[in-house]
JSON list of C-alpha atoms in Angstrom, two decimals:
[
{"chain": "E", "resi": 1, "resn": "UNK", "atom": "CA", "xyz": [-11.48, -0.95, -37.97]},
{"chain": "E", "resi": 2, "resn": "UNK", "atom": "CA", "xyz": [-10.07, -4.46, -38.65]},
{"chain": "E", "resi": 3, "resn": "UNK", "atom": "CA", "xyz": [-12.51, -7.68, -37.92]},
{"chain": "E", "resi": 4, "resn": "UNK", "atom": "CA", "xyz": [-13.03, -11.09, -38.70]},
{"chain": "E", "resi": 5, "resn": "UNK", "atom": "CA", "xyz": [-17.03, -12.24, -38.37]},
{"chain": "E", "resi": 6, "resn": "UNK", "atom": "CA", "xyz": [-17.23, -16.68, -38.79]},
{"chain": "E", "resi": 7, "resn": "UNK", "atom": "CA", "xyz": [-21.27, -16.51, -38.57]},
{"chain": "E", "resi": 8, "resn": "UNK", "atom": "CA", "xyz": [-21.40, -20.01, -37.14]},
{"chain": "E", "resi": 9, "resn": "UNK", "atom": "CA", "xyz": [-20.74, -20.91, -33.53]},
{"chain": "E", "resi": 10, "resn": "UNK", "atom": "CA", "xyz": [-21.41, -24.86, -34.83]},
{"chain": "E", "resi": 11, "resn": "UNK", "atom": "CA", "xyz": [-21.17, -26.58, -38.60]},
{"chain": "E", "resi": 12, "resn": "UNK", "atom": "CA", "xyz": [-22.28, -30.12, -38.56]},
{"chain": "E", "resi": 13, "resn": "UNK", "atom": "CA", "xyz": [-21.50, -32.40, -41.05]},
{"chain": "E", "resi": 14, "resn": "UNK", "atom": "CA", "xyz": [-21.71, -36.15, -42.15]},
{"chain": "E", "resi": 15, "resn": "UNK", "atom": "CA", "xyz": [-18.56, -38.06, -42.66]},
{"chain": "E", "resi": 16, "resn": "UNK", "atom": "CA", "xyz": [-17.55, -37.97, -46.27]},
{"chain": "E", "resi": 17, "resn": "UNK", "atom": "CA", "xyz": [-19.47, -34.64, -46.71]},
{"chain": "E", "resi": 18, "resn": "UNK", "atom": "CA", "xyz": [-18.16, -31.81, -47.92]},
{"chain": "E", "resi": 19, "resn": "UNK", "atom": "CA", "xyz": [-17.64, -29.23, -45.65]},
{"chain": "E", "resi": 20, "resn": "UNK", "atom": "CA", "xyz": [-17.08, -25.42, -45.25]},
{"chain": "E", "resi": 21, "resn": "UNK", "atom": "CA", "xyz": [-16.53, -23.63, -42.15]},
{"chain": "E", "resi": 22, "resn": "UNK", "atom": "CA", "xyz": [-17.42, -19.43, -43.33]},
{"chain": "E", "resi": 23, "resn": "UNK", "atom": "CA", "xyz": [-15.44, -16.55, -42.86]},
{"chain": "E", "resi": 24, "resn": "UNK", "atom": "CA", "xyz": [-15.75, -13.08, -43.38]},
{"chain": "E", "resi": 25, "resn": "UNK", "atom": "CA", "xyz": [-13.30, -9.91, -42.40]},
{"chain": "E", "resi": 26, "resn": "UNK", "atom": "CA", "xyz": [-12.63, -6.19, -42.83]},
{"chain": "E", "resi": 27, "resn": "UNK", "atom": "CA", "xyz": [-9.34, -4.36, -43.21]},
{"chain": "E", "resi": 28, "resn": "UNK", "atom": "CA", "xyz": [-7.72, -1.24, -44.17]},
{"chain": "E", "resi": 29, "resn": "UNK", "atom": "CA", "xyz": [-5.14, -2.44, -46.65]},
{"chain": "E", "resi": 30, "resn": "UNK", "atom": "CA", "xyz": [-4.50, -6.11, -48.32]},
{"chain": "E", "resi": 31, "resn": "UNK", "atom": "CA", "xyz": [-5.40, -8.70, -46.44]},
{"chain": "E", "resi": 32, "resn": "UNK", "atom": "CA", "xyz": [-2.77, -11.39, -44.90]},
{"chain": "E", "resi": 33, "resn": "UNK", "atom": "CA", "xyz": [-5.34, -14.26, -43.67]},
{"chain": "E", "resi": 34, "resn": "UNK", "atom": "CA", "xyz": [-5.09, -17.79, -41.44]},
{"chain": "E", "resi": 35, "resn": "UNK", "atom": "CA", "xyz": [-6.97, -20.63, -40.24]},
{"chain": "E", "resi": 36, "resn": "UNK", "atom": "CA", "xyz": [-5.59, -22.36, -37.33]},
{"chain": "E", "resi": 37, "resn": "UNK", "atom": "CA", "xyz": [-7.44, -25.98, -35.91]},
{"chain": "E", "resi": 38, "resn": "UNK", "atom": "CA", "xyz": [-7.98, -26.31, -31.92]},
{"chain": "E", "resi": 39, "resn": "UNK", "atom": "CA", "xyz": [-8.65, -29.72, -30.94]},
{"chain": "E", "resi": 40, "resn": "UNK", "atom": "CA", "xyz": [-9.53, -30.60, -27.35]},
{"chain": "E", "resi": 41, "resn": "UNK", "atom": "CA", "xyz": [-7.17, -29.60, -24.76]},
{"chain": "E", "resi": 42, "resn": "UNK", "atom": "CA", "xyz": [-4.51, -28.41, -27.23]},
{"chain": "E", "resi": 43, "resn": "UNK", "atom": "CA", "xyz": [-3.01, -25.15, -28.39]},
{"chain": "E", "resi": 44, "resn": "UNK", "atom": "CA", "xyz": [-3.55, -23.69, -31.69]},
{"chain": "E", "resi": 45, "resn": "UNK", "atom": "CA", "xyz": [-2.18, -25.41, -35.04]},
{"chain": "E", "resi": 46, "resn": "UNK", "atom": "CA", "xyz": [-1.85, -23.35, -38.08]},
{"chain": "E", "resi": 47, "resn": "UNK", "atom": "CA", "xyz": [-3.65, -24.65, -40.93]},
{"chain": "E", "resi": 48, "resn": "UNK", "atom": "CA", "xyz": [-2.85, -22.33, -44.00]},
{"chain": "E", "resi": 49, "resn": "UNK", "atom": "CA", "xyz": [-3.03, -18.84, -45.05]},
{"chain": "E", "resi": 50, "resn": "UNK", "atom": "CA", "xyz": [-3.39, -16.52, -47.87]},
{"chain": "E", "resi": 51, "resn": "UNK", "atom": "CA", "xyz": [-0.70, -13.75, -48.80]},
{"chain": "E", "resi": 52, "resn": "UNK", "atom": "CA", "xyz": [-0.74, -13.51, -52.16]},
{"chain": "E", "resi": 53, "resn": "UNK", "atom": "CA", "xyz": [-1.23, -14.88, -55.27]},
{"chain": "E", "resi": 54, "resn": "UNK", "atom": "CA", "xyz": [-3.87, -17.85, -56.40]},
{"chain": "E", "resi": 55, "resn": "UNK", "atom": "CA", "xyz": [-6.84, -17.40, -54.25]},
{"chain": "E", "resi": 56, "resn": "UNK", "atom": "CA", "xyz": [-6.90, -21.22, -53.67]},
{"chain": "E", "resi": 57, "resn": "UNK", "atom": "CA", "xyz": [-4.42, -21.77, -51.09]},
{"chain": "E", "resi": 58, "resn": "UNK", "atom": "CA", "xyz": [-3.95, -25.44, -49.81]},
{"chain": "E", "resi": 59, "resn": "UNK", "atom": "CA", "xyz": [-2.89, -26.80, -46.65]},
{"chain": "E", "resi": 60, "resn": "UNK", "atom": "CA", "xyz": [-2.49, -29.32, -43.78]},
{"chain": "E", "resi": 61, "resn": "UNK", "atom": "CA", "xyz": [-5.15, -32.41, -43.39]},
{"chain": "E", "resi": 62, "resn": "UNK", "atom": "CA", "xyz": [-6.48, -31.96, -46.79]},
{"chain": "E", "resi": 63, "resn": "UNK", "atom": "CA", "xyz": [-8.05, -28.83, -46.31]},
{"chain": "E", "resi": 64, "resn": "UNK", "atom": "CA", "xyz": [-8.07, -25.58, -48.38]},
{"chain": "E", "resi": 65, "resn": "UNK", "atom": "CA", "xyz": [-9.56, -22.10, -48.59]},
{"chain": "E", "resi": 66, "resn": "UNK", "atom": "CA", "xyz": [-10.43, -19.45, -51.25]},
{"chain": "E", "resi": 67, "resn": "UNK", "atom": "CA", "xyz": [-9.87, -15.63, -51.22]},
{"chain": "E", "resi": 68, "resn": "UNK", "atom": "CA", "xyz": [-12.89, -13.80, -52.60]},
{"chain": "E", "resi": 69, "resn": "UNK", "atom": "CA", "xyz": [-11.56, -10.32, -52.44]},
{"chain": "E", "resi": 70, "resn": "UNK", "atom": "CA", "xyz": [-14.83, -8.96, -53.87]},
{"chain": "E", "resi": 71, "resn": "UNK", "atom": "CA", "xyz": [-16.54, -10.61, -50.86]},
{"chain": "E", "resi": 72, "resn": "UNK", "atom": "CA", "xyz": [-13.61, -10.00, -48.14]},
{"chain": "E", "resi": 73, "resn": "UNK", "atom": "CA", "xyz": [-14.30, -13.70, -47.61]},
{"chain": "E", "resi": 74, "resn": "UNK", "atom": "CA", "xyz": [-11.93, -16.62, -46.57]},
{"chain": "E", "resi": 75, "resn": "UNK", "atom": "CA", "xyz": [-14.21, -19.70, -46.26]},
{"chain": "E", "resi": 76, "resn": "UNK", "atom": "CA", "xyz": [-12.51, -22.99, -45.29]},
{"chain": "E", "resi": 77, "resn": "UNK", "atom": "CA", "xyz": [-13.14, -25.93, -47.10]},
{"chain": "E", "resi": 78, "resn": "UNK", "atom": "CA", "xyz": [-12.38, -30.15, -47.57]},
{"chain": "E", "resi": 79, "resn": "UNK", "atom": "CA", "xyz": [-13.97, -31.81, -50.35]},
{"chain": "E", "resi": 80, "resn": "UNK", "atom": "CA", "xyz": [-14.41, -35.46, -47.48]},
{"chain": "E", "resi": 81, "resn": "UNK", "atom": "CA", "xyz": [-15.08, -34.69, -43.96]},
{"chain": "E", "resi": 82, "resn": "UNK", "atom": "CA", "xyz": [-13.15, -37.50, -41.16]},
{"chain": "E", "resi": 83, "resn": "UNK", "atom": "CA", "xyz": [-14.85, -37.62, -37.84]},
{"chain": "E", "resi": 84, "resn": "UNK", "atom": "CA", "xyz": [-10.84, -36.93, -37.06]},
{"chain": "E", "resi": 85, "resn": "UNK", "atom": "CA", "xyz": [-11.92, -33.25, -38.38]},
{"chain": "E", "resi": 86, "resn": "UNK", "atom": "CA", "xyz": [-14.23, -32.53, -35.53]},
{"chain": "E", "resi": 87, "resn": "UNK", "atom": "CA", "xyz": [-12.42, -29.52, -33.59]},
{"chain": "E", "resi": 88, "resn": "UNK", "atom": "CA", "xyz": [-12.70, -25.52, -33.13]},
{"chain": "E", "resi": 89, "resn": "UNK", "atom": "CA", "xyz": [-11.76, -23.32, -36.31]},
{"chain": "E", "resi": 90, "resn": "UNK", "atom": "CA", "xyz": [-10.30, -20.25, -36.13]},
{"chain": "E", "resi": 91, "resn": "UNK", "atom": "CA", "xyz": [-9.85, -17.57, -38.69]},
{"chain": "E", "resi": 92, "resn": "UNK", "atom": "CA", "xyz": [-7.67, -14.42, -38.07]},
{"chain": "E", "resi": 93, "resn": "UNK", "atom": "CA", "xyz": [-6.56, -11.55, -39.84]},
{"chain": "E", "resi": 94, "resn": "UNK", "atom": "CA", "xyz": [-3.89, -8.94, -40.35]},
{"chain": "E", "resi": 95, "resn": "UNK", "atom": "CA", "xyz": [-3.17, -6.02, -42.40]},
{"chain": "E", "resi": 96, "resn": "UNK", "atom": "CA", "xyz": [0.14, -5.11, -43.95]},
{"chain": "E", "resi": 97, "resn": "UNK", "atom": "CA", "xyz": [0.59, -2.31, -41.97]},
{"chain": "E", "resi": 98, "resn": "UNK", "atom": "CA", "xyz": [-0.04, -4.01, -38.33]},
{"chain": "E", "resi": 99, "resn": "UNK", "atom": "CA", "xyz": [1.44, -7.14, -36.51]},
{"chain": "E", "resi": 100, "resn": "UNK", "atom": "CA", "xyz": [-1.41, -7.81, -34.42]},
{"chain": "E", "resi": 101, "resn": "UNK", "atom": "CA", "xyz": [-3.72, -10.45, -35.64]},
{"chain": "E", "resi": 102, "resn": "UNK", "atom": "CA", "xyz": [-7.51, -9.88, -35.36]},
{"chain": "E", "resi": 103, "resn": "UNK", "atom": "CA", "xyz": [-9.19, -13.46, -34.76]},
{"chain": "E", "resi": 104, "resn": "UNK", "atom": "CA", "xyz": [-12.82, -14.66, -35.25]},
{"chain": "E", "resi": 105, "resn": "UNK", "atom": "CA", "xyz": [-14.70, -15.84, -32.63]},
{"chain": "E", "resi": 106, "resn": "UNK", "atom": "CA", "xyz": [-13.90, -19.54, -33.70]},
{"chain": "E", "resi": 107, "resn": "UNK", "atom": "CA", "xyz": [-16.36, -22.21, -35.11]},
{"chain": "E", "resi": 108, "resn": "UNK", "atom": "CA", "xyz": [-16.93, -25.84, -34.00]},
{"chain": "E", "resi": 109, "resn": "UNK", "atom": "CA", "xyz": [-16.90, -28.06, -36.67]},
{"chain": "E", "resi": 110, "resn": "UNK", "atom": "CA", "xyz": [-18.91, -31.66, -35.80]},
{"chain": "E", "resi": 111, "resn": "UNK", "atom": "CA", "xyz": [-18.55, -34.23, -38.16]},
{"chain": "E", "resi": 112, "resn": "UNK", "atom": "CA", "xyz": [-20.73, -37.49, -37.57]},
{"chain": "E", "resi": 113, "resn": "UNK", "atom": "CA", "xyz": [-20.26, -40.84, -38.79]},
{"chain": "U", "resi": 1, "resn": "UNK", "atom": "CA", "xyz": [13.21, -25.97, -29.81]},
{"chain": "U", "resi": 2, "resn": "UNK", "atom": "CA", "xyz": [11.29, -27.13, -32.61]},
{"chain": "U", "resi": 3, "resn": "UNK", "atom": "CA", "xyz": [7.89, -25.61, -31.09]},
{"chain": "U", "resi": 4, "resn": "UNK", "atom": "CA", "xyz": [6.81, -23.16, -28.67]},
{"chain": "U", "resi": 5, "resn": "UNK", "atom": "CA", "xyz": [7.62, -24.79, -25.04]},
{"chain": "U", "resi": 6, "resn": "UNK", "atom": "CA", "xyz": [5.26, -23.39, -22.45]},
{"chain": "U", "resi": 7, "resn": "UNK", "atom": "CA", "xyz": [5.53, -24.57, -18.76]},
{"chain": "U", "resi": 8, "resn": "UNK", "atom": "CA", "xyz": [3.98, -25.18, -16.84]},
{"chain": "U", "resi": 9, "resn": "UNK", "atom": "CA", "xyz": [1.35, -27.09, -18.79]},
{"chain": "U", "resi": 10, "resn": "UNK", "atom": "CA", "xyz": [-1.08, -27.90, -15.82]},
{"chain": "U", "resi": 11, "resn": "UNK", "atom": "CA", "xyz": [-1.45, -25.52, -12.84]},
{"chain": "U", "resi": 12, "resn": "UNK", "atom": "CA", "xyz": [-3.90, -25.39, -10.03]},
{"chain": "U", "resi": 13, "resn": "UNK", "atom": "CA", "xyz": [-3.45, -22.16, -7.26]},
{"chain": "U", "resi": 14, "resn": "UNK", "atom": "CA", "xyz": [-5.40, -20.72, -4.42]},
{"chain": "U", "resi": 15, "resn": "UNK", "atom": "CA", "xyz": [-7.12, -17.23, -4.46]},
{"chain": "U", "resi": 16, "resn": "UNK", "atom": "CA", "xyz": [-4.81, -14.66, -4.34]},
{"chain": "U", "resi": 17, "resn": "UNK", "atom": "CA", "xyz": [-1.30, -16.70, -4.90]},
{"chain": "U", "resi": 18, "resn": "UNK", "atom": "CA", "xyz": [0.99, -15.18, -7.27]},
{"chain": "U", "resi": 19, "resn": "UNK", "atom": "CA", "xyz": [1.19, -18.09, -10.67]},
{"chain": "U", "resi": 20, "resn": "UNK", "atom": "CA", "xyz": [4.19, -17.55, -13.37]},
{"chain": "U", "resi": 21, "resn": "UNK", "atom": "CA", "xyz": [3.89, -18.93, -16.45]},
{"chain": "U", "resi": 22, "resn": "UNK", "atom": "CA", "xyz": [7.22, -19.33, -18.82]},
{"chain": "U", "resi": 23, "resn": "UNK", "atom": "CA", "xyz": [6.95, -19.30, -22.52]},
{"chain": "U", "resi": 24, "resn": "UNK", "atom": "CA", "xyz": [9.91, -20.45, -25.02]},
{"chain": "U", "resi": 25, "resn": "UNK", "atom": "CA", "xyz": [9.69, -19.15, -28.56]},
{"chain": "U", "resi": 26, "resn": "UNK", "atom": "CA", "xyz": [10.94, -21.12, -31.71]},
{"chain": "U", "resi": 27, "resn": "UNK", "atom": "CA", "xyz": [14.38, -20.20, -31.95]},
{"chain": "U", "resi": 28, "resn": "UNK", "atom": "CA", "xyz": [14.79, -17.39, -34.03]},
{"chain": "U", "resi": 29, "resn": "UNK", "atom": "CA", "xyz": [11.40, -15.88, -33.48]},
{"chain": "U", "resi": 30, "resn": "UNK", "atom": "CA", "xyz": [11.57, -12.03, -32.50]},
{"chain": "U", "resi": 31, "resn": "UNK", "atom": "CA", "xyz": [7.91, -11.63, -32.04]},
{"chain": "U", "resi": 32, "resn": "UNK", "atom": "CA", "xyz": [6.02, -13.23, -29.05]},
{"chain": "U", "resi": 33, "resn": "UNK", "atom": "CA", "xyz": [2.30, -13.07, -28.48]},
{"chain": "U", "resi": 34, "resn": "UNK", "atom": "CA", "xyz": [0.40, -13.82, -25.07]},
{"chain": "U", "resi": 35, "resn": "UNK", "atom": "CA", "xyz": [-3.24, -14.56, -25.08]},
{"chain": "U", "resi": 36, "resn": "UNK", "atom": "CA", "xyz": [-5.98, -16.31, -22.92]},
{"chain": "U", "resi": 37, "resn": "UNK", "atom": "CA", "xyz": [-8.66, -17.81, -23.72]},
{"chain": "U", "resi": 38, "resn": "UNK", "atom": "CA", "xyz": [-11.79, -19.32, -21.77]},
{"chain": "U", "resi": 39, "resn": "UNK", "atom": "CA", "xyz": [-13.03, -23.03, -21.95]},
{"chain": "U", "resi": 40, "resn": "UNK", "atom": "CA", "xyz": [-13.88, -23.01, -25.68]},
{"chain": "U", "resi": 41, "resn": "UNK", "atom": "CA", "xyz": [-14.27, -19.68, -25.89]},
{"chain": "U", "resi": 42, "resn": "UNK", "atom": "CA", "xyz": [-11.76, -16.71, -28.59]},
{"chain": "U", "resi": 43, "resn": "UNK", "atom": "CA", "xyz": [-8.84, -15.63, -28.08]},
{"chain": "U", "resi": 44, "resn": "UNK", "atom": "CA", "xyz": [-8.39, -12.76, -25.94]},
{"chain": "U", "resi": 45, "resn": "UNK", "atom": "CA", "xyz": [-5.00, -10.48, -26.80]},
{"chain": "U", "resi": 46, "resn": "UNK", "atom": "CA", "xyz": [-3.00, -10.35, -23.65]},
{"chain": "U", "resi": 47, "resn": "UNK", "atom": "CA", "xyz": [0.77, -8.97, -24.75]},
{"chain": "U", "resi": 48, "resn": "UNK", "atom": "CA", "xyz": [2.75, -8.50, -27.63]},
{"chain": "U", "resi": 49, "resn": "UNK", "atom": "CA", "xyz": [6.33, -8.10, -27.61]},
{"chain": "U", "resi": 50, "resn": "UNK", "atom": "CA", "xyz": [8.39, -7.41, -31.04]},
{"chain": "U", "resi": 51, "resn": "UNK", "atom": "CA", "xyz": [12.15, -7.79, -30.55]},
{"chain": "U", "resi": 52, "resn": "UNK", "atom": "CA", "xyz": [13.92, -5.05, -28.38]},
{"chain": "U", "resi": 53, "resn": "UNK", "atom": "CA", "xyz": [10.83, -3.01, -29.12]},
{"chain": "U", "resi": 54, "resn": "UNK", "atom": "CA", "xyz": [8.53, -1.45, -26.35]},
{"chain": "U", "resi": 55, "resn": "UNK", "atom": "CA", "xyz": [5.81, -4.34, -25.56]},
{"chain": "U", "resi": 56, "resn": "UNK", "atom": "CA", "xyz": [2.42, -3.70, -26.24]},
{"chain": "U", "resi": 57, "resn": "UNK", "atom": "CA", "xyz": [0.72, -4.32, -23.27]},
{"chain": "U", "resi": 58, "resn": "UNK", "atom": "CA", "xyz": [-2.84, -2.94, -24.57]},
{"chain": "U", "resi": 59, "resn": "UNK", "atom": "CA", "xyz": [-4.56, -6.74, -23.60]},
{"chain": "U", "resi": 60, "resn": "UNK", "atom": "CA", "xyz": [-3.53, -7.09, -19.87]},
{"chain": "U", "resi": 61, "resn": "UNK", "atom": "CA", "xyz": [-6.60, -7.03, -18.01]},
{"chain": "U", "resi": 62, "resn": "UNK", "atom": "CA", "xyz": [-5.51, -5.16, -14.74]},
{"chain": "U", "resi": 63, "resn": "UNK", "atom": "CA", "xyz": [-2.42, -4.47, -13.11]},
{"chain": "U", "resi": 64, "resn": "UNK", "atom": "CA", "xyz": [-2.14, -7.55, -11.46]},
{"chain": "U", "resi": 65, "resn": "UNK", "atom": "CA", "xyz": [-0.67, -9.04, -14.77]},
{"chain": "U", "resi": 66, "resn": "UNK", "atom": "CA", "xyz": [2.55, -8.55, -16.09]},
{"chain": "U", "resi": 67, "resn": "UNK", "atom": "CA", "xyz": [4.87, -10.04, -18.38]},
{"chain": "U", "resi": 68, "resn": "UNK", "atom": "CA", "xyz": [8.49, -9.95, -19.44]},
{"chain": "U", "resi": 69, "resn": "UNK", "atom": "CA", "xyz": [10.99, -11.05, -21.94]},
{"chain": "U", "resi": 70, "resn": "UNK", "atom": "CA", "xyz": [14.94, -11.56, -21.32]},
{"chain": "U", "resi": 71, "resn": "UNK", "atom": "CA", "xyz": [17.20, -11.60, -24.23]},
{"chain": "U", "resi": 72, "resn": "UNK", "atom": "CA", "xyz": [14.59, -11.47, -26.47]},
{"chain": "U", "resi": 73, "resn": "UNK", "atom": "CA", "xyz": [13.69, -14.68, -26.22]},
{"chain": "U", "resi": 74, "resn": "UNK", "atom": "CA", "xyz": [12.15, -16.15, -22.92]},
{"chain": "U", "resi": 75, "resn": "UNK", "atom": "CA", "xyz": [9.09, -15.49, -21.15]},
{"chain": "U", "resi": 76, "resn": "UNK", "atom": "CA", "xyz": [7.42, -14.94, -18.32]},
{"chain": "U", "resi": 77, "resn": "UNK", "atom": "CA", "xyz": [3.59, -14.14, -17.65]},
{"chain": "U", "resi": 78, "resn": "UNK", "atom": "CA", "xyz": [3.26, -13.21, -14.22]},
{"chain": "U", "resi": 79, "resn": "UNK", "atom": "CA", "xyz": [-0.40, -12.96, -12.26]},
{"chain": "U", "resi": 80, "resn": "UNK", "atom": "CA", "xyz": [-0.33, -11.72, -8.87]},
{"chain": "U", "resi": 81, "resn": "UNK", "atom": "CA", "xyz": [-2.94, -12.04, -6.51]},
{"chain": "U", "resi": 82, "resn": "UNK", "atom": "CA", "xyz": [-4.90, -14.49, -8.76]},
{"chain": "U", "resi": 83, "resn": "UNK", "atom": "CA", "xyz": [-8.46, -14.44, -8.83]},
{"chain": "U", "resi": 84, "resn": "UNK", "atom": "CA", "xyz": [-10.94, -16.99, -9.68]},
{"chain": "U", "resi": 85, "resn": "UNK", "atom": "CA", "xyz": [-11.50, -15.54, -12.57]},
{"chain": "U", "resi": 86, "resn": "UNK", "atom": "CA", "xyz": [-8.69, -15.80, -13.78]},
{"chain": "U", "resi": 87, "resn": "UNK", "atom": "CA", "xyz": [-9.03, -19.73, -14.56]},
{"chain": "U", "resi": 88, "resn": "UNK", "atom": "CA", "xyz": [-8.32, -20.14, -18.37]},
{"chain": "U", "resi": 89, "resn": "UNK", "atom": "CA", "xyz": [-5.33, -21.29, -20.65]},
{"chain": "U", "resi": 90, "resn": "UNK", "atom": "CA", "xyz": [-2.71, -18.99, -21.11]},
{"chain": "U", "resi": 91, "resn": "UNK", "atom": "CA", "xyz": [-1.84, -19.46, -24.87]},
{"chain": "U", "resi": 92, "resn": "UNK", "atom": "CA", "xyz": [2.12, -17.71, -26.14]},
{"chain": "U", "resi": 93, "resn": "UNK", "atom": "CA", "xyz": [2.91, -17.94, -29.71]},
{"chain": "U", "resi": 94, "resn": "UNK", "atom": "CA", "xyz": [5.79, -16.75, -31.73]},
{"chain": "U", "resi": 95, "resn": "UNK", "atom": "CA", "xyz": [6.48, -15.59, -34.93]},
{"chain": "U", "resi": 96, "resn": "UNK", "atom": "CA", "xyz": [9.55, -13.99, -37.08]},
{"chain": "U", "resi": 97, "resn": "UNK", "atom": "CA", "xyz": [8.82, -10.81, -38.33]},
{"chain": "U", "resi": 98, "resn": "UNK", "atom": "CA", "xyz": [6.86, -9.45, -41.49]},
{"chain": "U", "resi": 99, "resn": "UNK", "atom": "CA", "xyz": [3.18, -9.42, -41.31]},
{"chain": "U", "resi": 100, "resn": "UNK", "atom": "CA", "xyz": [2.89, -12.30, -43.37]},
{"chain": "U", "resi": 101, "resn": "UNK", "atom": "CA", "xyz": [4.34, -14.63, -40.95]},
{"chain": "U", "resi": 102, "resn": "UNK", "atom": "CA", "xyz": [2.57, -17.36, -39.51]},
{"chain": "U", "resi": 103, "resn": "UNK", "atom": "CA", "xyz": [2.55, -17.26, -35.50]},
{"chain": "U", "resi": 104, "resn": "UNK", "atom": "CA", "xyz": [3.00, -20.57, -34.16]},
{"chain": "U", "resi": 105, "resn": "UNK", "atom": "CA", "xyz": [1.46, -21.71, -30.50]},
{"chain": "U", "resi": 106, "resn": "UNK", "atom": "CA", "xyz": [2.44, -23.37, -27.57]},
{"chain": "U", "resi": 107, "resn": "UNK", "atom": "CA", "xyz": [0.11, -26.07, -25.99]},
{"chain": "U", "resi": 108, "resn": "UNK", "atom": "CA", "xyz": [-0.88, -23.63, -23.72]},
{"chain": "U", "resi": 109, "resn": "UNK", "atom": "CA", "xyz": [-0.57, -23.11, -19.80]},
{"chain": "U", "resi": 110, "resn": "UNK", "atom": "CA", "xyz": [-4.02, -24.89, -18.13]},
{"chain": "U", "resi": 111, "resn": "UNK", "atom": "CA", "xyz": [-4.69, -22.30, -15.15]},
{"chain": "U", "resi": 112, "resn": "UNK", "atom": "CA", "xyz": [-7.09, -22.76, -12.25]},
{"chain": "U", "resi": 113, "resn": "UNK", "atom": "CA", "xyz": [-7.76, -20.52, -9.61]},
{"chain": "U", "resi": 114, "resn": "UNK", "atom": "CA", "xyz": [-9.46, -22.42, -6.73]}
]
């Protein structure tokens, strides 16, 4: 069975800190994976997402993730955390095979000045 | 439109009214999701509906909700008799197809049930 597990309901961070928000899944056949941002009272807004190719896969605000296929891992990262960052995180998942997107149980990312 | 449209953005109903909720998909898109999702909480699947395709209707909760799509674009999530719990935001997305798509979302439909 498909799943996404991100093992943190909160990540707190300092501004200017690195941060990583983790983010680990299961599926049948290749992976196609997304993060998407939530801030307050808004829908989702895709962030980036791996298909193929170089693990690292860059996207909006700065942010990036890697592919560890030996790890079925998809952790998102930013080398500088902004206060600006501080939202809900959501990972999803699909397989080739399947148009339905399994989604993590999103993470709140806090980032203090 | 350049987004998903979703109306109405802000709705507030009494137990056991019937609420509609219209979705607009980027033009183009032949895929259309529905889900819901509680204050701050994941995203529960509601529908899916993939061009002139059967929906998938697998998410709706009960039989109270239902949801359409005319001319393969529009839609409408209907909720009849709405109950309290019920209260969430109503999220639609759309996508073109191939599984490596990205879905795009609307800002969501605020609903409370009062």
């Amino acid at each position: 069975a498909q799943s996404v597990a991100q093992p943190e309901d909160q990540v707190n961070v300092a501004e200017g800190n690195p941060l990583t928000v983790k983010c680990t899944y299961s599926v049948s056949g290749n992976p196609y994976l997304f993060w998407y941002v939530q801030y307050p009272n808004r829908g989702l807004q895709f962030l980036l997402k791996y298909i193929t190719g170089d693990n690292l896969v860059k996207g909006s605000y700065g942010f990036e993730a890697e592919f560890n296929k030996s790890q079925t891992s998809f952790h998102l990262k930013k080398p500088s955390a902004l206060v600006s960052d501080s939202a809900l995180y959501f990972c999803a998942v699909r397989d080739g095979s399947n148009y339905q997107l399994i989604w993590g149980a999103g993470t709140k990312l806090i980032i203090k000045p | 439109g350049a987004g998903v449209s979703q109306s109405p953005s802000n709705k507030v109903t009494e137990k056991g009214k019937d609420v509609e909720l219209r979705c607009d998909p980027i033009s183009g898109h032949t895929a259309l999701y529905w889900y819901r999702q509680s204050l701050g909480q994941g995203l529960e699947f509601l529908i899916y509906f993939q061009g002139n395709s059967a929906p998938d209707k697998s998410g709706l909760p009960s039989d109270r909700f239902s949801a359409e799509r005319t001319g393969g674009s529009v839609s409408t999530l209907t909720i009849q008799r709405t109950q309290q719990e019920d209260s969430a935001v109503y999220l639609c997305a759309s996508s073109s197809t191939g599984s490596g798509n990205t879905i795009y979302f609307g800002e969501g439909s605020w609903l409370t049930v009062v």
